[in-house]
XYZ file of C-alpha atoms in Angstrom:
620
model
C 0.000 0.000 0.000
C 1.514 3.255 -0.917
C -0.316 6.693 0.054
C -1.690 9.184 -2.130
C -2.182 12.825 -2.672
C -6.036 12.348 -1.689
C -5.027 9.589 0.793
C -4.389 12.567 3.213
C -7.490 13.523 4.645
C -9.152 15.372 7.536
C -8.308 13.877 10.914
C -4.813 14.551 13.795
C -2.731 14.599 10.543
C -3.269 13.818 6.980
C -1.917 10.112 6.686
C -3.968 8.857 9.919
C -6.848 7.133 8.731
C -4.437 5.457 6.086
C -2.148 3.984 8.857
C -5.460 3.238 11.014
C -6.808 1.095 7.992
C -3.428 -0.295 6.167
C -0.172 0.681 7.846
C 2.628 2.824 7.810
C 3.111 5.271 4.970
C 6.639 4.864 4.576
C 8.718 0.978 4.791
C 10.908 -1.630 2.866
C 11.255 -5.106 3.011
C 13.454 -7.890 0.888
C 11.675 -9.760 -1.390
C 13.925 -12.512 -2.985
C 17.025 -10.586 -4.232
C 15.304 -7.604 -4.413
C 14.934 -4.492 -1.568
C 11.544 -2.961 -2.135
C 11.328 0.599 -0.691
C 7.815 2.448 -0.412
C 7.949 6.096 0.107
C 4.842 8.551 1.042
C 3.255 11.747 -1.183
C 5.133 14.450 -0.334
C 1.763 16.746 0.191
C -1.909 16.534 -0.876
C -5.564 17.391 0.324
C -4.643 17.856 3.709
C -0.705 18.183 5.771
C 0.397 15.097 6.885
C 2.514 14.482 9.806
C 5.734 14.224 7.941
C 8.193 16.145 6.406
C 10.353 15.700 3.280
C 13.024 15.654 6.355
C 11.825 12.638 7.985
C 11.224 10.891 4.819
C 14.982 11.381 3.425
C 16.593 10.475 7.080
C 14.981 7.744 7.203
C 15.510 6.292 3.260
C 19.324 7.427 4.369
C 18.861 5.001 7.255
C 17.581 2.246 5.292
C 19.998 2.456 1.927
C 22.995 2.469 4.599
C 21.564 -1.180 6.012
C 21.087 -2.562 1.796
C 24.314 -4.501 0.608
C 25.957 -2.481 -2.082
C 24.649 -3.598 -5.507
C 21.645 -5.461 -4.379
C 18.991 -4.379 -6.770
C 16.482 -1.877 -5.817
C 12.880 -0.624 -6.185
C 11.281 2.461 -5.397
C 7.339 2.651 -5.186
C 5.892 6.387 -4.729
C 2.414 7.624 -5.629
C 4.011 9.927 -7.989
C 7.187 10.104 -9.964
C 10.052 11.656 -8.665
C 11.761 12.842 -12.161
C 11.451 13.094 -15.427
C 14.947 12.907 -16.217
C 17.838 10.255 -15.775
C 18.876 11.663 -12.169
C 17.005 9.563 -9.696
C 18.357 12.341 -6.360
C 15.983 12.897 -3.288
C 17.171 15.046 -0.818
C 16.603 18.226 1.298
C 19.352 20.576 -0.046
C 22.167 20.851 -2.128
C 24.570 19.187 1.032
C 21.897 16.513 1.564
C 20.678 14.196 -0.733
C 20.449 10.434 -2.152
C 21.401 9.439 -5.960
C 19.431 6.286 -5.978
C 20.991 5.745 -9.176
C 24.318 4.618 -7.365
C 21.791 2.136 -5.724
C 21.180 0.425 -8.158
C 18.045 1.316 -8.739
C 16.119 -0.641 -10.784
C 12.567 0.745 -11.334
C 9.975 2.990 -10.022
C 6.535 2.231 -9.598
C 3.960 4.634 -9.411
C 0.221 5.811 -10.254
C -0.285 9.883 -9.830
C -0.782 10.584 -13.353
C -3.854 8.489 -14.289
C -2.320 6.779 -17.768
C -0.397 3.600 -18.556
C 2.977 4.708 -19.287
C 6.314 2.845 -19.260
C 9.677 4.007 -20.003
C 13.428 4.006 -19.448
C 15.268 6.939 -17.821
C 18.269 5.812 -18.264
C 19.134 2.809 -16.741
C 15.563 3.289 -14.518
C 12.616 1.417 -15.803
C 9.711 3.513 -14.894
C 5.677 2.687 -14.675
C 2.938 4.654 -14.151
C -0.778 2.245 -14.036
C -4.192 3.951 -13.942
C -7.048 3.024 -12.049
C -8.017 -0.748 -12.299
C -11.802 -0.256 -11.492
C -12.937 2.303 -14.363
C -11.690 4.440 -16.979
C -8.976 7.034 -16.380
C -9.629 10.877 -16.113
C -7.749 10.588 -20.057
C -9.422 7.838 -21.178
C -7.281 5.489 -19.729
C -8.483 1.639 -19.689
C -9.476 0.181 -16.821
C -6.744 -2.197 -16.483
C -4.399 -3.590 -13.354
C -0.748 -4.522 -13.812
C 1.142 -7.570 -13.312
C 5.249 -6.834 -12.995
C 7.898 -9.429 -13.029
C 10.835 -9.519 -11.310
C 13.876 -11.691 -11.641
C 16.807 -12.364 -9.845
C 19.006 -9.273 -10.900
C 16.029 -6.769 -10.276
C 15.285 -6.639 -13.801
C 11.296 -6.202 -14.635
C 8.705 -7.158 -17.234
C 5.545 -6.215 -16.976
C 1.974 -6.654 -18.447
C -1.313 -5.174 -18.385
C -4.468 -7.013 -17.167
C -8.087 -5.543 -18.254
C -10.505 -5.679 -15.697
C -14.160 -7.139 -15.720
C -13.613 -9.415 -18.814
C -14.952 -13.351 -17.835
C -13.946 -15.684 -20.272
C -15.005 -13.925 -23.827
C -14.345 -15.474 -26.979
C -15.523 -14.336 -30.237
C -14.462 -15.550 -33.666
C -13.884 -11.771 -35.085
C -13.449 -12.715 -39.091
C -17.158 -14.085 -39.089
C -20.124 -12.274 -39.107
C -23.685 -12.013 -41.135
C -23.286 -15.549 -42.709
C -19.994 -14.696 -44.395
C -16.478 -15.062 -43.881
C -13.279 -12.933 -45.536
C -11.534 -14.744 -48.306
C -8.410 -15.132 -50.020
C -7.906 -15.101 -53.945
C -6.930 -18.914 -53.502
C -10.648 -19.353 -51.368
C -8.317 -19.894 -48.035
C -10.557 -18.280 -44.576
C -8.663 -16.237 -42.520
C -9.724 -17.253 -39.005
C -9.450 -14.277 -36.035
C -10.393 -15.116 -32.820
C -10.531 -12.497 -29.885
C -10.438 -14.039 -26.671
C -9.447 -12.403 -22.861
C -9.986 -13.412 -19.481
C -9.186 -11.243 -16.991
C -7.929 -13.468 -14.395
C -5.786 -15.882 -16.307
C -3.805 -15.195 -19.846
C -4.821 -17.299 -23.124
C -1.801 -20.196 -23.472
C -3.268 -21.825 -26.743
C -6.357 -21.208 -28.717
C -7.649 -23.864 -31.768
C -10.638 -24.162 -34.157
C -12.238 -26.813 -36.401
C -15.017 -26.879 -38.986
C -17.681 -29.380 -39.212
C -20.056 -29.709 -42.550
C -22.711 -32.172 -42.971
C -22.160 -33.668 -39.021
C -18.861 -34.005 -40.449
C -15.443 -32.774 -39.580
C -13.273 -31.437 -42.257
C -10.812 -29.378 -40.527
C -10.083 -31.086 -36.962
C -8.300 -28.772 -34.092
C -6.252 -26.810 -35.579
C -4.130 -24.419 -33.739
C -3.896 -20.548 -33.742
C -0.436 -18.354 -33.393
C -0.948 -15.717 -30.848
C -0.597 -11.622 -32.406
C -1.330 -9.856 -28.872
C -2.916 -10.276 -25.778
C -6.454 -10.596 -27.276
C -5.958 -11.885 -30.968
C -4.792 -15.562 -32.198
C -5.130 -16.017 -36.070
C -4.584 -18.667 -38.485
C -5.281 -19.925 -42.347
C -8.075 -22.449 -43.160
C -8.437 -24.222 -46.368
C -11.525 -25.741 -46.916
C -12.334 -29.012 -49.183
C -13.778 -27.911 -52.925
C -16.615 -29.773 -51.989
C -17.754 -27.602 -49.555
C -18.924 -24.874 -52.024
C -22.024 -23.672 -50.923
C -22.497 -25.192 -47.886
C -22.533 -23.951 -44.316
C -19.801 -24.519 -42.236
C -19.968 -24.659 -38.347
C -16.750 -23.696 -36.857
C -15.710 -24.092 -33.213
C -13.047 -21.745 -31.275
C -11.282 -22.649 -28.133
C -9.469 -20.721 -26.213
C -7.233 -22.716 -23.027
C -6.387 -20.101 -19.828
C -3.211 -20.765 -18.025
C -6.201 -21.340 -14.986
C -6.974 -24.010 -16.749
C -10.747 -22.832 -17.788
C -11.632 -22.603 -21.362
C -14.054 -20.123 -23.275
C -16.090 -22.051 -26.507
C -17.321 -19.543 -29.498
C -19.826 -21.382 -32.058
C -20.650 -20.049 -35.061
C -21.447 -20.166 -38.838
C -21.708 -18.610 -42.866
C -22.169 -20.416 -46.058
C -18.786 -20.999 -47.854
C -18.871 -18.507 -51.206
C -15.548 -18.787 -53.016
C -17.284 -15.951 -55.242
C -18.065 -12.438 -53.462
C -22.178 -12.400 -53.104
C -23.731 -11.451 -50.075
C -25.141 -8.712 -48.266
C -22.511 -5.377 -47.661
C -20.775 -4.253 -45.890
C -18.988 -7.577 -46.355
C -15.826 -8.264 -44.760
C -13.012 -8.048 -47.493
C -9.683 -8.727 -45.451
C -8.545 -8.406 -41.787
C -4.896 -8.292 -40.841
C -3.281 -8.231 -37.147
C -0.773 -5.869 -37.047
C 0.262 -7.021 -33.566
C 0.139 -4.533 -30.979
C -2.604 -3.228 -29.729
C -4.659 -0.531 -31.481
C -6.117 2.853 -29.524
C -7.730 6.124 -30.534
C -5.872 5.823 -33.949
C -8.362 5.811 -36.241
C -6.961 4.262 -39.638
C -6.161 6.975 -42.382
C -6.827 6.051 -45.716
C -4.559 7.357 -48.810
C -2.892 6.402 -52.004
C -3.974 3.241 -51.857
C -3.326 1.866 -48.642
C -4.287 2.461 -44.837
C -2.030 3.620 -42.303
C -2.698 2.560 -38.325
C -0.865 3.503 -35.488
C -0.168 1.101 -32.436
C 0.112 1.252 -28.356
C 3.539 0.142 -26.617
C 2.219 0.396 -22.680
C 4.339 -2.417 -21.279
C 7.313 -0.553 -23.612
C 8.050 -4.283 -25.819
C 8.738 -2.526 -29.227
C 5.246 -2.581 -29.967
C 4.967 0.639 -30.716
C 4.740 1.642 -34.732
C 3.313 3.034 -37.486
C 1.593 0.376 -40.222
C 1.102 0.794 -43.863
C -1.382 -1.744 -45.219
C -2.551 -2.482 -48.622
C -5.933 -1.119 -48.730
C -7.373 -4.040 -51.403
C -5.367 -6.823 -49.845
C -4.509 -5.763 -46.162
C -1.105 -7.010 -47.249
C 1.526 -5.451 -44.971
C 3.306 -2.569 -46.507
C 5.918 -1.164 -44.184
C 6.486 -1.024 -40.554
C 8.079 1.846 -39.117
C 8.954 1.370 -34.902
C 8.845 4.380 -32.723
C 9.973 5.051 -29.240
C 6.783 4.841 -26.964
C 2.634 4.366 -27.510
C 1.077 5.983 -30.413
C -2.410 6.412 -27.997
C -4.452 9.107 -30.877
C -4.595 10.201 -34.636
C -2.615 10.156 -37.376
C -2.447 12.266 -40.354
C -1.528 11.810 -44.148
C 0.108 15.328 -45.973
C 1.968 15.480 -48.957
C 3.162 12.050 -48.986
C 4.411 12.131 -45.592
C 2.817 10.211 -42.092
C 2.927 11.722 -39.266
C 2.557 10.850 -36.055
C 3.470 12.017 -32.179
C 3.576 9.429 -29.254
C 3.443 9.562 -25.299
C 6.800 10.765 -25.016
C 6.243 14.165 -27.128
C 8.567 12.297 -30.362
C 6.894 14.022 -33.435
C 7.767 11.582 -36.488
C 7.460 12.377 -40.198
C 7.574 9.061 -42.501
C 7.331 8.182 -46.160
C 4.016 7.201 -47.096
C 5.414 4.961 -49.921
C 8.155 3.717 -48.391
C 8.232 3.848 -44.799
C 11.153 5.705 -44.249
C 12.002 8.406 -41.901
C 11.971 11.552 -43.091
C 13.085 13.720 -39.814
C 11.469 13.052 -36.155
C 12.276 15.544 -33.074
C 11.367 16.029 -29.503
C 8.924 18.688 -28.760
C 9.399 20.688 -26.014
C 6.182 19.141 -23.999
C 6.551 18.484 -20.443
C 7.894 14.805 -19.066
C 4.315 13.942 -17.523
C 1.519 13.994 -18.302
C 1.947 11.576 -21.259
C 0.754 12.680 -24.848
C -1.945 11.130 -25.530
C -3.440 14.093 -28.369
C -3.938 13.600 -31.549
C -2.282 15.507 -34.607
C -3.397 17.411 -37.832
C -1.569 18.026 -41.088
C -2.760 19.780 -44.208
C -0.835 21.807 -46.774
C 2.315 20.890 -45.650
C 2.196 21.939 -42.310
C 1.771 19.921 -38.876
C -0.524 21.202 -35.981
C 0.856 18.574 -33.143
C 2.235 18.677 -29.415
C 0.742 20.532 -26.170
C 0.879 23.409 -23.816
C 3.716 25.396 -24.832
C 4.598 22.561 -26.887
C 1.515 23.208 -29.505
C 2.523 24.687 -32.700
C 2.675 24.543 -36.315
C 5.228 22.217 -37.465
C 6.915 22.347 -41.299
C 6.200 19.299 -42.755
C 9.176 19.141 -45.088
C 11.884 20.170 -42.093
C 10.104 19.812 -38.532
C 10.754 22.993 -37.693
C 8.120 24.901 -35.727
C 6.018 28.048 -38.057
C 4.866 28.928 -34.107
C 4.917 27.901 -31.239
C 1.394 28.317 -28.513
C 2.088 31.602 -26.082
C -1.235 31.632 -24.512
C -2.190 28.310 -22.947
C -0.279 25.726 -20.205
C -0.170 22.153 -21.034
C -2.611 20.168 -18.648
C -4.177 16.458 -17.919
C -3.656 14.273 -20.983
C -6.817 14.978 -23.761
C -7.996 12.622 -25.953
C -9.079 15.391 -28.441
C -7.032 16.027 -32.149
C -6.530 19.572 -33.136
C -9.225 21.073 -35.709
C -8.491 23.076 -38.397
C -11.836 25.468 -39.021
C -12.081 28.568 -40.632
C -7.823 29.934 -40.429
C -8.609 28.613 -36.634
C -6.820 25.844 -34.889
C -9.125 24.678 -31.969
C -7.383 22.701 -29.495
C -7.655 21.871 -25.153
C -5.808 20.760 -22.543
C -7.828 18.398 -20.101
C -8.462 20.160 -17.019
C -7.473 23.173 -18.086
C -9.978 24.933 -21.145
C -10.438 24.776 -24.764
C -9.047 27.167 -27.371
C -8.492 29.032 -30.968
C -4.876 29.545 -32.058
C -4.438 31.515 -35.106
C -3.943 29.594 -37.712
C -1.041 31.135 -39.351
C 0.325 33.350 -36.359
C -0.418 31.306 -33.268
C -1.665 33.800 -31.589
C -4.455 32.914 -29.014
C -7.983 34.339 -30.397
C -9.888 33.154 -27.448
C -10.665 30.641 -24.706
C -13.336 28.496 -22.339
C -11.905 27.823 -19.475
C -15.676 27.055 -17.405
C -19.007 26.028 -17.966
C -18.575 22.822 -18.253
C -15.993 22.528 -20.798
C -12.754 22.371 -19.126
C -12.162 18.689 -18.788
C -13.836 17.612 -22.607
C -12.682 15.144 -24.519
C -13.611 15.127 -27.884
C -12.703 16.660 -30.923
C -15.215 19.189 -32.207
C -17.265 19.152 -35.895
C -17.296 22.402 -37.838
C -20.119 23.250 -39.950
C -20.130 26.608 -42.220
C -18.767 29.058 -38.857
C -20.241 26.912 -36.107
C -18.139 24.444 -33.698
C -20.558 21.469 -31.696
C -18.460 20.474 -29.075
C -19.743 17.739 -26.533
C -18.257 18.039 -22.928
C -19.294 16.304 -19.439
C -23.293 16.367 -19.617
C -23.923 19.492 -22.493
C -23.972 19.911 -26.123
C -21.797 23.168 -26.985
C -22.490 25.440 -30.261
C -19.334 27.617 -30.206
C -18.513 30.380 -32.755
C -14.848 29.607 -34.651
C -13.625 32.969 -34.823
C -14.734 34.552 -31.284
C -15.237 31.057 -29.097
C -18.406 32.342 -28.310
C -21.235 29.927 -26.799
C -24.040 30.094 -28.936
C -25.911 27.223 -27.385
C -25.340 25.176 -24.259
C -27.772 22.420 -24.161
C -28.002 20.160 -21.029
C -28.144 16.518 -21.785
C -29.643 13.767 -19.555
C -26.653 11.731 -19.769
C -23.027 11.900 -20.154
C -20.973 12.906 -23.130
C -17.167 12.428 -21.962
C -16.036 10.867 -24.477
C -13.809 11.248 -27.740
C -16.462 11.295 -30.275
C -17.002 13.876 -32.851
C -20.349 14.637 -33.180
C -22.071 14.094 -36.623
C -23.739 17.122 -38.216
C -26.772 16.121 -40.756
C -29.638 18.474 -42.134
C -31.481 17.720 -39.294
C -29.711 15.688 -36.494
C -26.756 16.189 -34.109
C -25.302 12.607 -33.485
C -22.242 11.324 -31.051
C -21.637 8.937 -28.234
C -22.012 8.710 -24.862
C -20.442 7.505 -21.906
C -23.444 5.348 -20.847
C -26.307 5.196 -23.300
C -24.462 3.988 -27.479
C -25.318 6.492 -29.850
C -27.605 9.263 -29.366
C -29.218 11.545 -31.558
C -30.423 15.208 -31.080
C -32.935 17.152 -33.258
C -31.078 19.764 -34.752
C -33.382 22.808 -34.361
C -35.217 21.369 -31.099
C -31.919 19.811 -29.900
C -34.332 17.142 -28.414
C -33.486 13.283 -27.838
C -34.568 12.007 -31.328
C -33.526 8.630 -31.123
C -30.800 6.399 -29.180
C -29.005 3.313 -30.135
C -28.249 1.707 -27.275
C -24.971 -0.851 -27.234
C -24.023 -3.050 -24.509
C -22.321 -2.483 -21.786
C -18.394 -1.692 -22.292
C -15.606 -4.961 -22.406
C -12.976 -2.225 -21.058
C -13.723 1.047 -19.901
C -12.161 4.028 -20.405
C -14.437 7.126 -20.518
C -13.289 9.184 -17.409
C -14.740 7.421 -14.291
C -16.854 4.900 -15.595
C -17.819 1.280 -14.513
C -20.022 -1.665 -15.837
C -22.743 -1.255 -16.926
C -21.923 1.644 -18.986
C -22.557 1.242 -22.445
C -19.897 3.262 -24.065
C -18.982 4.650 -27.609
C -15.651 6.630 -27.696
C -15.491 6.592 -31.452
C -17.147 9.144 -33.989
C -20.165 8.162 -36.260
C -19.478 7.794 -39.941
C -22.373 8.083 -42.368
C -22.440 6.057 -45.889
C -25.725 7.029 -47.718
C -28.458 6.329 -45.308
C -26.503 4.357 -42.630
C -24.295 5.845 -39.153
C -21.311 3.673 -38.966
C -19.702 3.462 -35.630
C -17.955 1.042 -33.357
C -18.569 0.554 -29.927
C -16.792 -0.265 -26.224
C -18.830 -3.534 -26.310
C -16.752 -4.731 -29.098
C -19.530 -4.797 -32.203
C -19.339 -2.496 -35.371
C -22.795 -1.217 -35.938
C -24.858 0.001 -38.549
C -27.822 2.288 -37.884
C -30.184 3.932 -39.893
C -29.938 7.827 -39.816
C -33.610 8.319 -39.247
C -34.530 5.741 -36.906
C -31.904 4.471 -34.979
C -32.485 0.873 -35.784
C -29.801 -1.564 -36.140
C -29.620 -2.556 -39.844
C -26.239 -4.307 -40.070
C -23.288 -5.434 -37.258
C -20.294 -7.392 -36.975
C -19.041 -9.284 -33.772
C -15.118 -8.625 -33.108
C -15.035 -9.632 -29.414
C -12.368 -6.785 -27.951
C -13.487 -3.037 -27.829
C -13.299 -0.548 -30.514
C -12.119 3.122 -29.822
C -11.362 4.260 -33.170
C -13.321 6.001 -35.907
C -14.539 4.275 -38.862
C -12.937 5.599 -42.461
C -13.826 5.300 -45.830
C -12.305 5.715 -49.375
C -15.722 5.581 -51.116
C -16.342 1.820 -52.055
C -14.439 0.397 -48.511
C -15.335 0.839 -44.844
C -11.914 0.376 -42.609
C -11.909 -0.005 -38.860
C -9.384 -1.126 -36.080
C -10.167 -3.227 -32.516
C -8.204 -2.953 -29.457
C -6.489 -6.626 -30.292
C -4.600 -5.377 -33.153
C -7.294 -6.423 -36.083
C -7.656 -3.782 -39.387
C -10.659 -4.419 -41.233
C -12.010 -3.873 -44.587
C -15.699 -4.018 -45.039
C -16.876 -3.634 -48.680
C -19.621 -1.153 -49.274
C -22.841 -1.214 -51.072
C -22.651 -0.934 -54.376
């Protein structure tokens, strides 16, 4: 146990009730090789009864009874650096360099995000809250950490709430994806949240008869096992039944059933699925970008395993283009400019790649602070780069990397999920926590801000129609003007809205998701409840504070003719028509989607959490 900032509450002195209900606030003990240290907050909602004085005396005490070189490891509610320099002390005469410890990690949870990283020769971890979604949209996850005998760590996210799912993700509406040579892919999402997947199979049965016994799957991530079926000529035509297993390291297993009629030729109701490829790492709020022919994803890295990269993919095939490896989590958007990809990740990198050939161009480190993480999205258009945060935020030549401007008038704050919008010669931007606001487009200058009402803490990225901004944030619907940041309507909403979803801007509806209630549309003159379509209730949560049962949609609706394309928390891909609400079409993928839909015209693209692209063919 290991106090916190809001740990220290009313009472003698701040840390009393914690040491009434679970102990001292500051101790070690030896666990195998290993000398675990735990040190307190420094300060937080009330004074405690120590001082950074007693705390350094007495780590001085302790580090003077540790054998020299025995490995070391620090956990503290917050972080103590951002740099390389692990030194604790009370003045320039007294202090510790853990580093000559041998300090091996640092544990701790302050910042609300999943973030790993080396400093130096210092592993350090920052976890979230395990219970519910983090304040920036952090999943609800726990972490496991491994330990060996030299004090070296490994560690692993666990998501919370998930018992035993299983869902074969490449089948859905009687069909199945198909290769030129009439091989199946088979996808199967499965996660339990007590016990890791160790070996998942499948087998197809036609006629009461097996024609593909177990067979099985190689493991891409932490949700997704995949494999190639060939199926006998024979079975032309016919419905197949195909079984997935999935084995726990428990020892419990999770069964999925299902079926579709084997079509070598493409017939069927659309959107069909066309491909799906596992780029293996885990996919976030980057929603795939589609240009020149293929479709570029960005993945997460939060136990920091090299999973972190940027993916160029064959649009008609899903073939793997390129692969180009950054330094930390890609957690938001993308953008295509001129031929070149960029992207930022959690460490403030900003990286400019070769669309064709995944090569890089030029990457630099922006000037944003060590924590919070960045978890923003970028924009690029006509050659020029809106990334970064705080004082960080600029306009970035695409060509060079060097900044046009650099933000004056706003401080960098709590991680946002939100991707800066380009309306009007405006750039509209946030920081969580902090407000929301217009940068000049060309100058930088700050044009105005909302720092209250209710829109402090939003995470979304606003729509622009003709002058007009619609912003959702914590329970309203914002109407902002582009040019002045005036509110021109603040409508109160019955539920909550914290969540990164654009809203969609018809003739005569306002639609977006919630954090509780799917999709939800508003008459656009009335600004009424029209119609909702509800989803289920979330396989991992991340909207800021939110628990089962909340039915969650982080992503942004997409309409294609008469039909609202979105995917959902609950791990399904809907289809809903505009005027009514009504599911028309959906597709099972068994892990949560939080990014936005695309389209090139004739494909629909999307991405899950366990790594899968897929490409849905349209209507003709």
């Amino acid at each position: 146990y290991c106090i916190g900032n809001h740990d220290l509450v009313k009472g003698k002195y701040g840390e009393e009730v914690f040491e009434n209900v679970y102990g001292p606030v500051y101790y070690s003990f030896d666990f195998g090789n290993v000398h675990y240290i735990v040190t307190p907050m420094a300060g937080g909602d009330h004074q405690p009864g120590y001082t950074k004085e007693d705390v350094y005396r007495w780590l001085k005490n302790d580090l003077a009874q540790v054998p020299t070189g025995k490995p070391v490891i620090v956990f503290n509610h917050d972080l103590l650096t951002s740099g390389n320099e692990f030194v604790f002390g009370i003045d320039d005469n007294e202090k510790i360099n853990l580093n000559e410890h041998n300090l091996k990690a640092w544990l701790y949870g302050h910042w609300h995000n999943h973030f790993v990283r080396k400093q130096g020769d210092v592993l350090t971890i920052s976890t979230a809250t395990l219970d519910k979604g983090g304040i920036d949209h952090s999943t609800s996850a726990f972490r496991v950490v491994d330990v060996d005998r030299k004090g070296d760590v490994q560690t692993m996210l666990r998501y919370t709430y998930i018992n035993k799912s299983i869902e074969t993700a490449s089948i859905a509406n009687d069909a199945c994806a198909m290769t030129s040579d009439g091989k199946i892919p088979v996808s199967v999402n499965t996660y339990n949240a007590v016990a890791p997947a160790i070996r998942v199979t499948y087998s197809c049965v036609v006629d009461g008869n097996t024609v593909l016994p177990e067979t099985q799957l190689t493991q891409n991530t932490d949700w997704n096992w995949s494999g190639m079926a060939k199926l006998p000529a024979d079975c032309k035509g016919k419905r197949i039944f195909i079984t997935a297993k999935a084995l726990f390291n428990n020892g419990e297993t999770a069964i999925s059933r299902s079926s579709f009629v084997y079509q070598p030729e493409e017939i069927g109701k659309t959107p069909r699925l066309a491909w799906t490829r596992n780029v293996n790492a885990n996919l976030y709020f980057s929603s795939p970008v589609v240009a020149g022919g293929k479709v570029y994803v960005a993945s997460l890295d939060e136990d920091l395993k090299g999973e972190g990269a940027i993916f160029a993919l064959d649009a008609k095939t899903g073939e793997l283009q390129w692969r180009y490896p950054v330094r930390n989590s890609i957690k938001n958007t993308i953008a295509v400019d001129e031929g070149t990809v960029f992207a930022q990740d959690a460490e403030g990198y900003l990286y400019a790649i070769d669309s064709q050939t995944g090569r890089l161009k030029w990457d630099k480190k922006m000037d944003v602070a060590g924590l919070p993480v960045l978890v923003d999205g970028l924009t690029a258009a006509n050659g020029i780069v809106y990334a970064g945060s705080g004082k960080a935020f600029g306009a970035y030549n695409g060509k060079t990397g060097d900044a046009v401007w650099l933000n004056k008038g706003w401080p960098q704050g709590e991680a946002t999920t939100s991707t800066p919008l380009l309306a009007n010669g405006v750039v509209i931007s946030g920081a969580n926590w902090r407000g929301f606001y217009g940068n000049d487009a060309q100058t930088g200058e700050l044009l105005w801000k909302l720092d209250k009402d209710g829109i402090t803490d939003r995470g979304a990225t606003p729509a622009c129609d003709g002058n007009l901004l619609y912003v959702t944030s914590r329970q309203s619907l914002f109407i902002i003007d582009c040019h002045s940041g005036e509110v021109i309507v603040r409508k109160e909403l019955p539920f909550n809205v914290q969540v990164n979803s654009t809203p969609l801007v018809t003739d005569k509806l306002i639609v977006f998701g919630t954090q509780t209630d799917g999709l939800v549309a508003l008459d656009r003159e009335t600004f009424e409840v029209r119609w909702k379509a509800q989803t289920s209730p979330a396989l991992v949560y991340t909207a800021p504070y939110s628990r089962h049962p909340a039915a969650t949609v982080e992503t942004s609706p997409l309409l294609i003719g008469d039909t609202i394309y979105f995917g959902a928390s609950d791990g399904i891909i809907y289809g809903i028509d505009k005027e009514s609400g009504q599911t028309t079409w959906k597709h099972k993928t068994g892990t949560p989607l939080f990014s936005t839909l695309s389209t090139n015209g004739s494909m629909i693209f999307a991405t899950d959490f366990g790594g899968n692209v897929y490409a849905f063919k349209c209507n003709e």
